Coordinates of C-alpha atoms and ligand atoms in Angstrom, one line a residue:
X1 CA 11.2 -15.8 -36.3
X2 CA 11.3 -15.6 -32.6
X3 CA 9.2 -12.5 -31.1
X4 CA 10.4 -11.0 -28.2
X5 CA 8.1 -9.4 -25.9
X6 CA 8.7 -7.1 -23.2
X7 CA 6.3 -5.3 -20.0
X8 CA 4.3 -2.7 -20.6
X9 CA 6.4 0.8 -19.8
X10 CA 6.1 1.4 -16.2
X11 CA 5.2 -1.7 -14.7
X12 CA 6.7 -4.8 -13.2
X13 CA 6.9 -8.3 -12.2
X14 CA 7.6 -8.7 -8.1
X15 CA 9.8 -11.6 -8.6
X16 CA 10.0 -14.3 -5.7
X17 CA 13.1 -12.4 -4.2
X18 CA 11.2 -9.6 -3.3
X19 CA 7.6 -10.7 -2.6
X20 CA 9.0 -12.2 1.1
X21 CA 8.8 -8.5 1.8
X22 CA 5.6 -8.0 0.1
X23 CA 3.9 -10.0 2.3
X24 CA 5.8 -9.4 5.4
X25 CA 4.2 -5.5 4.9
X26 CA 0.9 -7.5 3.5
X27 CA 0.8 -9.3 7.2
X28 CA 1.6 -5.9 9.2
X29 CA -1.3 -4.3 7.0
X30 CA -3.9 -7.3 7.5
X31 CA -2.8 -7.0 11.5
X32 CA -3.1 -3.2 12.1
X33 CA -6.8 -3.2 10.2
X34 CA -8.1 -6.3 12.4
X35 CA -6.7 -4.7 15.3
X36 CA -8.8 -1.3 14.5
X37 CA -12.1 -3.3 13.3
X38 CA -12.0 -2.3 9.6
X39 CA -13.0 -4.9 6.9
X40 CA -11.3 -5.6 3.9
X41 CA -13.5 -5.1 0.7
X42 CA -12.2 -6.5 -2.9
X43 CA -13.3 -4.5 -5.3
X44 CA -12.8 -4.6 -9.5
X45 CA -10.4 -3.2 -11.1
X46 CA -12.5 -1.5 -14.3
X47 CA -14.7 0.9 -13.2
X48 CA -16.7 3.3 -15.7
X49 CA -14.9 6.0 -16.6
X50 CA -18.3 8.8 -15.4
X51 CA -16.9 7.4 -12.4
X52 CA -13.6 8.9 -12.0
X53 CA -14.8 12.1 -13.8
X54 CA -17.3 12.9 -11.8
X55 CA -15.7 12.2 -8.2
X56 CA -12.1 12.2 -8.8
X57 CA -12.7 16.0 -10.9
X58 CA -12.5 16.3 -14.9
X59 CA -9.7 19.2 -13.9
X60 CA -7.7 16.7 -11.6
X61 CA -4.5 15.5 -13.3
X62 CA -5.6 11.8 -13.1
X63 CA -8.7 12.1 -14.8
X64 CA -7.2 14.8 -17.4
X65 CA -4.2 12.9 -18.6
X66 CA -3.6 9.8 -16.7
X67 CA -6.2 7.5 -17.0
X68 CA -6.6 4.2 -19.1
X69 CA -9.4 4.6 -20.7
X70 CA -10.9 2.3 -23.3
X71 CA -14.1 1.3 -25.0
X72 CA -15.1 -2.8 -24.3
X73 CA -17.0 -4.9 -27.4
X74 CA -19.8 -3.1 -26.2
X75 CA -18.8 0.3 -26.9
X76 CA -19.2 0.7 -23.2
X77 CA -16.8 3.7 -21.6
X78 CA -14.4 1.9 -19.1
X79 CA -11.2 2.3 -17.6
X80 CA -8.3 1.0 -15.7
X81 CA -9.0 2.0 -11.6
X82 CA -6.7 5.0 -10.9
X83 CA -7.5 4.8 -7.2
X84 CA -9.2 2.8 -5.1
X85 CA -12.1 5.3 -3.0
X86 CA -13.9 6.3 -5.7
X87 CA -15.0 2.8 -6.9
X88 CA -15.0 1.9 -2.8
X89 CA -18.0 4.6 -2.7
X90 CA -19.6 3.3 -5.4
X91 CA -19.6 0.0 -3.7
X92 CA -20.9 1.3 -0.7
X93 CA -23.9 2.9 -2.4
X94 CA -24.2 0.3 -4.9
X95 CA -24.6 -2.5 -1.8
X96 CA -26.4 -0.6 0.9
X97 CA -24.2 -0.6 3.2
X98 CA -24.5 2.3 5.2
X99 CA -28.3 2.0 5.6
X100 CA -28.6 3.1 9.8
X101 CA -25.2 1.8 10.3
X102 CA -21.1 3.4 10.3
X103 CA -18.2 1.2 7.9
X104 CA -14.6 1.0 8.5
X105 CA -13.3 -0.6 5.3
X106 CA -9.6 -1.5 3.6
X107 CA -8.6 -2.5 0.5
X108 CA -5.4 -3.6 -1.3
X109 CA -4.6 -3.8 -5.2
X110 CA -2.9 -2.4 -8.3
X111 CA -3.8 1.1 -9.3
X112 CA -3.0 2.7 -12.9
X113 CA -2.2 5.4 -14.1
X114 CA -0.3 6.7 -17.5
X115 CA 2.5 8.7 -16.0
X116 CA 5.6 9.0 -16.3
X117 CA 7.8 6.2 -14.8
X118 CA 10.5 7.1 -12.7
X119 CA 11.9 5.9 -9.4
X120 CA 8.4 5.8 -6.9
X121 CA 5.7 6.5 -9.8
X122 CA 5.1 3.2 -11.5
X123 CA 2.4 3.1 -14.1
X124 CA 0.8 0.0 -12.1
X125 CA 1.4 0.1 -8.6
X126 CA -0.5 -1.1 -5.6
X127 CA -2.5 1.1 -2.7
X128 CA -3.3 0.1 0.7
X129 CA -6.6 2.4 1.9
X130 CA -9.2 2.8 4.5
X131 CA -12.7 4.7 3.5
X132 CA -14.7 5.0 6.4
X133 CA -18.4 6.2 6.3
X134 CA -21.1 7.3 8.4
X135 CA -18.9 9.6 10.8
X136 CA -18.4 12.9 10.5
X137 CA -15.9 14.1 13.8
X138 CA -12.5 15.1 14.4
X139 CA -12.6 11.5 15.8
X140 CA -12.5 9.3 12.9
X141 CA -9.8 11.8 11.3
X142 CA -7.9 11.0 14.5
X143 CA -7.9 7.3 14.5
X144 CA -7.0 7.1 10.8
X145 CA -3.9 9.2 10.8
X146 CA -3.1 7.0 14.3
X147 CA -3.3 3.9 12.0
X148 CA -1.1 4.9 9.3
X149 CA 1.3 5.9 12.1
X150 CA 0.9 2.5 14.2
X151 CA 1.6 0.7 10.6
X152 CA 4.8 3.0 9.6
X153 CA 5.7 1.8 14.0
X154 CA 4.9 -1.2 13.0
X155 CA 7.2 -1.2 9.9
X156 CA 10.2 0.4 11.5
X157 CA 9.9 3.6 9.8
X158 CA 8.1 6.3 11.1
X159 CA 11.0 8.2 12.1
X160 CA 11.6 8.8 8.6
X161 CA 7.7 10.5 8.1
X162 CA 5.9 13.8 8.7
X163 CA 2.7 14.3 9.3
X164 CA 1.3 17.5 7.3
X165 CA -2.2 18.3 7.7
X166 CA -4.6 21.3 7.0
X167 CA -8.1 22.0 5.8
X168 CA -9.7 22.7 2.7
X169 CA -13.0 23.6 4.1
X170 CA -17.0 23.0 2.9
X171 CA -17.4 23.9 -1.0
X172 CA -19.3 26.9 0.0
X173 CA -16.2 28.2 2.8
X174 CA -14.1 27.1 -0.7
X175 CA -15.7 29.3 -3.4
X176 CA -15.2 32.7 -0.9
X177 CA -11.4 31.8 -1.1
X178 CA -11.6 30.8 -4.5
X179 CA -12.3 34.3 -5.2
X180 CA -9.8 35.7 -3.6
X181 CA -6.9 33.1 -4.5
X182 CA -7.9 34.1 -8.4
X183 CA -7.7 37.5 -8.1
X184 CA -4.2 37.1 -6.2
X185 CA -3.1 35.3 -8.6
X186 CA -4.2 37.7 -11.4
X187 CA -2.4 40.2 -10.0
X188 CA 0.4 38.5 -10.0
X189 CA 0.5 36.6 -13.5
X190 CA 3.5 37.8 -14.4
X191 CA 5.0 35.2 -12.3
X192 CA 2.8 32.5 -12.8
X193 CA 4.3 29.7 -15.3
X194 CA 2.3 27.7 -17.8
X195 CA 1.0 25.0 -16.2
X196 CA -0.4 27.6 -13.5
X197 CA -2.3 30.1 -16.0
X198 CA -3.7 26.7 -17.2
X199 CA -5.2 25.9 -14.2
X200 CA -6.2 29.4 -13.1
X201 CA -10.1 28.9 -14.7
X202 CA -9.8 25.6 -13.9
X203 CA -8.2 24.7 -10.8
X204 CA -6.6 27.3 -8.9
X205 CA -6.0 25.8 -5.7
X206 CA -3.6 23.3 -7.0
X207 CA -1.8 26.2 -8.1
X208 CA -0.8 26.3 -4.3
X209 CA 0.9 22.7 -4.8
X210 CA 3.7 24.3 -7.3
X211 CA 7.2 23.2 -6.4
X212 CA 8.3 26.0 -9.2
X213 CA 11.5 27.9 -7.0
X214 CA 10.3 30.9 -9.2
X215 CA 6.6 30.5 -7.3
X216 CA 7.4 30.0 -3.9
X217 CA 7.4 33.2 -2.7
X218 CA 4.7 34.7 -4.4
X219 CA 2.7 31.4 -3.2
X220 CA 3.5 31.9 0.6
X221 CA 2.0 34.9 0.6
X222 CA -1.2 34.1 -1.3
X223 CA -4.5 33.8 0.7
X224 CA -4.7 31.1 3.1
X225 CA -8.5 28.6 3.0
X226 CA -7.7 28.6 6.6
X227 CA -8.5 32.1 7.1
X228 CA -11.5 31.0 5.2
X229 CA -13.0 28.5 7.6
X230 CA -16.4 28.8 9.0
X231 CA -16.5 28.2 13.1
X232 CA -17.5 24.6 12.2
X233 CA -14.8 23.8 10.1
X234 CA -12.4 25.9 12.2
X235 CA -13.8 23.8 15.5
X236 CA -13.3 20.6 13.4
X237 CA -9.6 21.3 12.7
X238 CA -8.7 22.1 15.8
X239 CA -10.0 19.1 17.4
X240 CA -8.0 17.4 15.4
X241 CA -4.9 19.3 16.2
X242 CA -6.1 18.5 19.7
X243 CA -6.2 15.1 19.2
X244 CA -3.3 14.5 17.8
X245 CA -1.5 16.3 20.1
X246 CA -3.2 14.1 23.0
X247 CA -1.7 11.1 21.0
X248 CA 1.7 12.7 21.1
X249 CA 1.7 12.2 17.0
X250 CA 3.5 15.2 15.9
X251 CA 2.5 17.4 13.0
X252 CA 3.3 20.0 10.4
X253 CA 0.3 22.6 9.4
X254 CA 0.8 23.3 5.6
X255 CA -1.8 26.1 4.5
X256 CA -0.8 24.8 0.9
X257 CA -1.4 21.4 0.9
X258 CA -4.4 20.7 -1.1
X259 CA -3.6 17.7 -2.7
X260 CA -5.0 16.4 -6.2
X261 CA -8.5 15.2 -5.9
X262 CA -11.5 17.3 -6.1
X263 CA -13.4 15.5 -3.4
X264 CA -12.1 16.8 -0.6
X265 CA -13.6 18.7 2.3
X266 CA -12.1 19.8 5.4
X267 CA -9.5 17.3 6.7
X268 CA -6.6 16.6 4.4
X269 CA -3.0 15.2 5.7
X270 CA -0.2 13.5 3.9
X271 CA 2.5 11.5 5.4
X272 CA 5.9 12.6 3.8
X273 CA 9.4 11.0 3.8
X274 CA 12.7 13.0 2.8
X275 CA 14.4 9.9 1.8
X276 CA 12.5 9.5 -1.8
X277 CA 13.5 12.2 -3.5
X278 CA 10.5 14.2 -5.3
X279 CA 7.9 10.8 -4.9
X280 CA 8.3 11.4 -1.0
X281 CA 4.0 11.0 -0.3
X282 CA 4.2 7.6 1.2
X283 CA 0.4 8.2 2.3
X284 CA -2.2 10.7 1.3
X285 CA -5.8 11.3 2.9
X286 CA -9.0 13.3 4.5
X287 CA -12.3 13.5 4.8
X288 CA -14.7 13.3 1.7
X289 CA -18.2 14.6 3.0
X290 CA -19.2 15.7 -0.5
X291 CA -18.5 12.8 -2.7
X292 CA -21.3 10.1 -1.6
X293 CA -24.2 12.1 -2.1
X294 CA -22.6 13.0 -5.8
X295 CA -24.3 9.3 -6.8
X296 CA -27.2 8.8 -4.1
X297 CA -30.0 10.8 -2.7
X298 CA -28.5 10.6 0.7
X299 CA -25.2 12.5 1.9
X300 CA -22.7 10.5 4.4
X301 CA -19.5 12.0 5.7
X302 CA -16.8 9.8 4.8
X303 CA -13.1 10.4 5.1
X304 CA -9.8 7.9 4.1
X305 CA -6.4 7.8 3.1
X306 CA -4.4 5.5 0.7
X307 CA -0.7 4.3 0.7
X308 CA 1.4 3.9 -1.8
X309 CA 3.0 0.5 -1.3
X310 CA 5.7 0.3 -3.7
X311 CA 6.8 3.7 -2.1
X312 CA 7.0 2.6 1.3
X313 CA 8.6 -0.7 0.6
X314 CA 11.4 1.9 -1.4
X315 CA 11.4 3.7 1.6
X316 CA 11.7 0.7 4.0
X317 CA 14.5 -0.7 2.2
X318 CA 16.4 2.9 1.8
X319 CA 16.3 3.3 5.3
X320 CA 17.0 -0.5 6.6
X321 CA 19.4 -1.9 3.9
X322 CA 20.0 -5.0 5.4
X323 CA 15.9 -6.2 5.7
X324 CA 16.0 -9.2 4.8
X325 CA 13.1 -11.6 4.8
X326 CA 13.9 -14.1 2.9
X327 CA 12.0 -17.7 1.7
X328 CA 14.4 -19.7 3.2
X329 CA 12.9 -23.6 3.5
X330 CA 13.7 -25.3 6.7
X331 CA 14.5 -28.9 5.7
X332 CA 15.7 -29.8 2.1
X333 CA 15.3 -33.5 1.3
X334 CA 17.7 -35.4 -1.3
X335 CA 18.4 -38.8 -2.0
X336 CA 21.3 -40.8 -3.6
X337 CA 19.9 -43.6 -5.5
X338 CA 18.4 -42.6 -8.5
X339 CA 15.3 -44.4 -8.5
X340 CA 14.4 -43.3 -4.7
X341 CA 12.8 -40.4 -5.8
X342 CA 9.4 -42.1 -4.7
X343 CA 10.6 -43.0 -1.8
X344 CA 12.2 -39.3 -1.1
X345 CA 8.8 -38.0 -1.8
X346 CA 6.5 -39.9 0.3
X347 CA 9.4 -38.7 3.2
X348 CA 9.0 -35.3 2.5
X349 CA 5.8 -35.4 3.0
X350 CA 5.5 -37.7 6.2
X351 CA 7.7 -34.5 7.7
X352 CA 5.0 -32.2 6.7
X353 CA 2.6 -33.9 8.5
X354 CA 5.0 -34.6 11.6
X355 CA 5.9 -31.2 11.7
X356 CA 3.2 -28.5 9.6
X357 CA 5.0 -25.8 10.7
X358 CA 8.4 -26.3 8.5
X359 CA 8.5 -25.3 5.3
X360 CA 9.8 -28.5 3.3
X361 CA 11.5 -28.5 -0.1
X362 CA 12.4 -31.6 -2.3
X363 CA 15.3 -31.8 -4.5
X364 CA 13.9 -33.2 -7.9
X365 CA 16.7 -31.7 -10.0
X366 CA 17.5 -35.8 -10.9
X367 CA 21.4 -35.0 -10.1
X368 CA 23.7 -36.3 -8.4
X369 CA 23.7 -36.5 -4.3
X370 CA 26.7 -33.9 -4.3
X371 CA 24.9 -31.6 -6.1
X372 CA 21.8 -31.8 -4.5
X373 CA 23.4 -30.6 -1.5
X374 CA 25.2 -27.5 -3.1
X375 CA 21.4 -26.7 -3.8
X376 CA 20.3 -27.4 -0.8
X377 CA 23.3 -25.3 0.9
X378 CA 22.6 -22.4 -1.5
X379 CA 18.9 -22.0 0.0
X380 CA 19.9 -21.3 3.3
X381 CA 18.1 -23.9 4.6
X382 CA 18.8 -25.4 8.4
X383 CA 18.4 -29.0 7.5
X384 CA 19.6 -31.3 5.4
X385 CA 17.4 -34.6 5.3
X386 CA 19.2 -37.8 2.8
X387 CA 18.1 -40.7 2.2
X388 CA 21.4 -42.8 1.6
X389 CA 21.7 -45.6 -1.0
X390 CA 21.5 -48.4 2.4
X391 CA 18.4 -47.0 2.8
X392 CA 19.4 -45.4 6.2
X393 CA 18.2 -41.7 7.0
X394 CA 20.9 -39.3 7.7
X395 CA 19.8 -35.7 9.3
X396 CA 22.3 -32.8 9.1
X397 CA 21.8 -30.0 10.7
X398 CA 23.9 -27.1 9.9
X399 CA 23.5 -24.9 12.2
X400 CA 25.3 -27.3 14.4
X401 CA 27.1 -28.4 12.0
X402 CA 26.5 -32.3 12.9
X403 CA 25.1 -35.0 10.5
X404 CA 24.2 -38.5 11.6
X405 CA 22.4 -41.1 10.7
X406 CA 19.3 -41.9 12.4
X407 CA 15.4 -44.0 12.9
X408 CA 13.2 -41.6 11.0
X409 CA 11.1 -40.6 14.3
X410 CA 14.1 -39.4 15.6
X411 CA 14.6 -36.8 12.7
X412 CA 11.1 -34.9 13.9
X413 CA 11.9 -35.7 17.3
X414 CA 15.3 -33.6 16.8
X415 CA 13.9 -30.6 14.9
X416 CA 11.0 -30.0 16.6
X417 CA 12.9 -29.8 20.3
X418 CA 15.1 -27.0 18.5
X419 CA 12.2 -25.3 16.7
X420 CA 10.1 -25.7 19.7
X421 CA 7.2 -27.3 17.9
X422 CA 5.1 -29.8 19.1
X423 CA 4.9 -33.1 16.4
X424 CA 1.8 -33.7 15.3
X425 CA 0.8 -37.9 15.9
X426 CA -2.4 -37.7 14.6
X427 CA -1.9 -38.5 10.9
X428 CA -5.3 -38.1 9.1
Ligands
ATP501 P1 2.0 12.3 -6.4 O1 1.8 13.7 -5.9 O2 3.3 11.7 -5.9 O3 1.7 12.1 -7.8 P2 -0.8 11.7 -5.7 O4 -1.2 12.9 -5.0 O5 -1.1 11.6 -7.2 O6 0.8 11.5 -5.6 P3 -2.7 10.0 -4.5 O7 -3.6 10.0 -5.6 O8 -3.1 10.7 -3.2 O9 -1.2 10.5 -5.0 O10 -2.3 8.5 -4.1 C1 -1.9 8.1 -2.8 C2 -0.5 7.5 -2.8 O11 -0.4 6.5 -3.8 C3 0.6 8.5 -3.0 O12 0.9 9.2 -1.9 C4 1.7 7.6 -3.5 O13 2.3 7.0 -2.4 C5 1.0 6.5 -4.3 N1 1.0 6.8 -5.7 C6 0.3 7.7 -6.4 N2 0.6 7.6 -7.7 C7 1.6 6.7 -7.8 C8 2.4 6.2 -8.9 N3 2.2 6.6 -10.2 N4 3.3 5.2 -8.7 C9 3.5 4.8 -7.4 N5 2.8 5.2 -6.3 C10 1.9 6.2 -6.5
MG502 MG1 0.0 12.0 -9.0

């Protein structure tokens, strides 16, 4: 009986029409870090759960209910990285790295988390962050939220995102208004929903991220961690709002955005598009001064952000329907004997090495010559190369729409003047 298997719920293949795009953003991304000096790390995807618990926050909605957690042959608690600066610290520490020295990294791969799928939340979906370590100013906050912005340039959309920033403060500037916020919030629990009382031992601040209509007003009025800010945390917010100001990078203070990790302190901004719907945080970061020193002996200020790729790909194609990269080869060869197939292939690749910048496809489909070049035709390609049954070369370009037959050093000759590319005559 034939079994038929499907994906897991929640994540996808990126077929070959779409990963032309993928990389496009992958080559704006690996350009905008070299340009800024950060290095890319690779990191693994299992981690040990403690991990995640600890720095992430058992309270946090990813580490209560969204993880993959399993145990391996070992018996050994692992799980399924739901984000990438957790194990990126970890590394860090693990490695020595910032022994008497700063770190600007990146790193790119699949996150996972069990929620539910819908359009923008994927159950496997891929991040793009920075972490940086060692550097506790304004400064550092500055130049990443000028990154993400010179990437979302970079990309054609940053018209379409908001900066929203504000500051959650040090833990101890965080308790005084935790105080506070509780008792608000007990005074008015009438109003509070489910999900709310829940996290009112727990996790009050989140409580401030609510989108409940019923809330909102009752929220807007609740005590603000900015009024809470000691003069250090107040100067370092607002020479950040001075920076970015000096940058010309507009920005949104939002009192209530805390968003949903625990290690947070001071600096937190989100990068927000109104063209997604409800999954409109393409980007989300700030500074994490507490979280090294929860697994060394040693403290280092650290802040980040991440980007959800599969969001801003969504949000590139909303916005710019006709993008289009495609993986369109430049010269198709065919032939029209059967048995030159040999022959075709050792031409093919004599072009490659004329001319290593085209992208060269062969037609081994064994059919006809017609056919071959309704293939060819179909992948938008600019030349068509044929090896006729006389054994005479034929070149047609479509563009121009011209074919003739011709030596075969004329053929690189030909497309390398229109692609202005040199032709490469040393053959090794
Ligand atoms: P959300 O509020 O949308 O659940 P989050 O606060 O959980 O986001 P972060 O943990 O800060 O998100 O992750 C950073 C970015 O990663 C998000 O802004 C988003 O672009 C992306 N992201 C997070 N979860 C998912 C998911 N399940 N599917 C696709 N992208 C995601
Ligand atoms: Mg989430």
């Amino acid at each position: 009986m034939m079994m038929k298997i499907q994906s897991i719920r929640g994540m996808r293949d990126i077929l070959p029409e779409e990963t032309p795009l993928w990389q496009w953003l992958e080559s704006k991304v690996r350009n905008i870090t070299y340009r800024y000096g950060y290095q890319e790390v690779r990191l693994p995807l299992l981690e040990p759960v403690a991990l995640f618990e600890r720095a992430v926050g058992q309270s946090t909605d990813i580490v209560s209910k969204e993880m993959y957690n399993f145990r391996d042959k070992n018996g050994e608690h692992i799980t399924l990285r739901p984000e990438g600066t957790s194990g990126c610290v970890r590394a860090v520490i693990e490695n020595n790295m910032c022994y008497n020295t700063t770190q600007r990294l990146w790193y790119q791969g699949p996150m996972f988390r069990y929620e539910r799928p819908q359009k923008g939340r994927l159950r496997q979906f891929t991040q793009f962050g920075v972490e940086t370590f060692g550097m506790a100013g304004a400064d550092i906050d500055a130049e990443l939220i000028y990154m993400a912005k010179d990437l979302f340039k970079a990309l054609g959309v940053d018209r379409y995102l908001r900066l929203e920033i504000n500051s959650l403060g040090t833990l101890p500037e965080r308790k005084e208004h935790r105080q506070k916020l509780v008792a608000y919030f007990n005074q008015h629990k009438a109003l509070l929903d489910e999900d709310s009382l829940n996290r009112l031992e727990t996790n009050p601040l989140r409580i401030l991220d609510s989108k409940n209509p019923a809330m909102q007003e009752m929220l807007e009025n609740a005590p603000r961690l900015l009024d809470f800010l000691g003069e250090e945390s107040m100067q370092h917010f607002t020479e950040l709002c001075q920076l970015l100001k000096s940058a010309e990078i507009e920005y949104v203070v939002n009192p209530r955005l805390v968003r949903g990790l625990d290690y947070y302190t001071r600096t937190v901004f989100e990068w927000i598009t109104d063209e997604l719907g409800s999954q409109g945080t393409v980007c989300g970061g700030g500074r994490y001064d507490g979280l090294v020193e929860l697994f060394s002996n040693k403290g280092l200020p650290a802040s980040g952000f991440a980007i959800g790729i599969e969001r801003l790909l969504l949000l590139i194609q909303t916005v710019d329907g006709d993008k289009n990269i495609t993986n369109k080869p430049d010269i198709v060869v065919t032939y029209e004997e059967a048995n030159a197939n040999i022959t075709a292939l050792l031409l093919a690749n004599r072009i490659r090495q004329r001319l290593p910048q085209m992208k060269v496809l062969s037609d081994f489909s064994g059919t006809k010559l017609k056919r071959q070049h309704s293939n060819a035709l179909k992948t938008g390609c600019r030349y068509i190369v044929t090896l006729n049954a006389d054994g005479q070369i034929g070149l047609w370009d479509l563009h121009k729409d011209r074919s003739e037959t011709m030596a075969e050093e004329k053929i690189w000759a030909i497309i390398a003047a229109d692609a202005k590319t040199p032709v490469v005559t040393d053959r090794r």
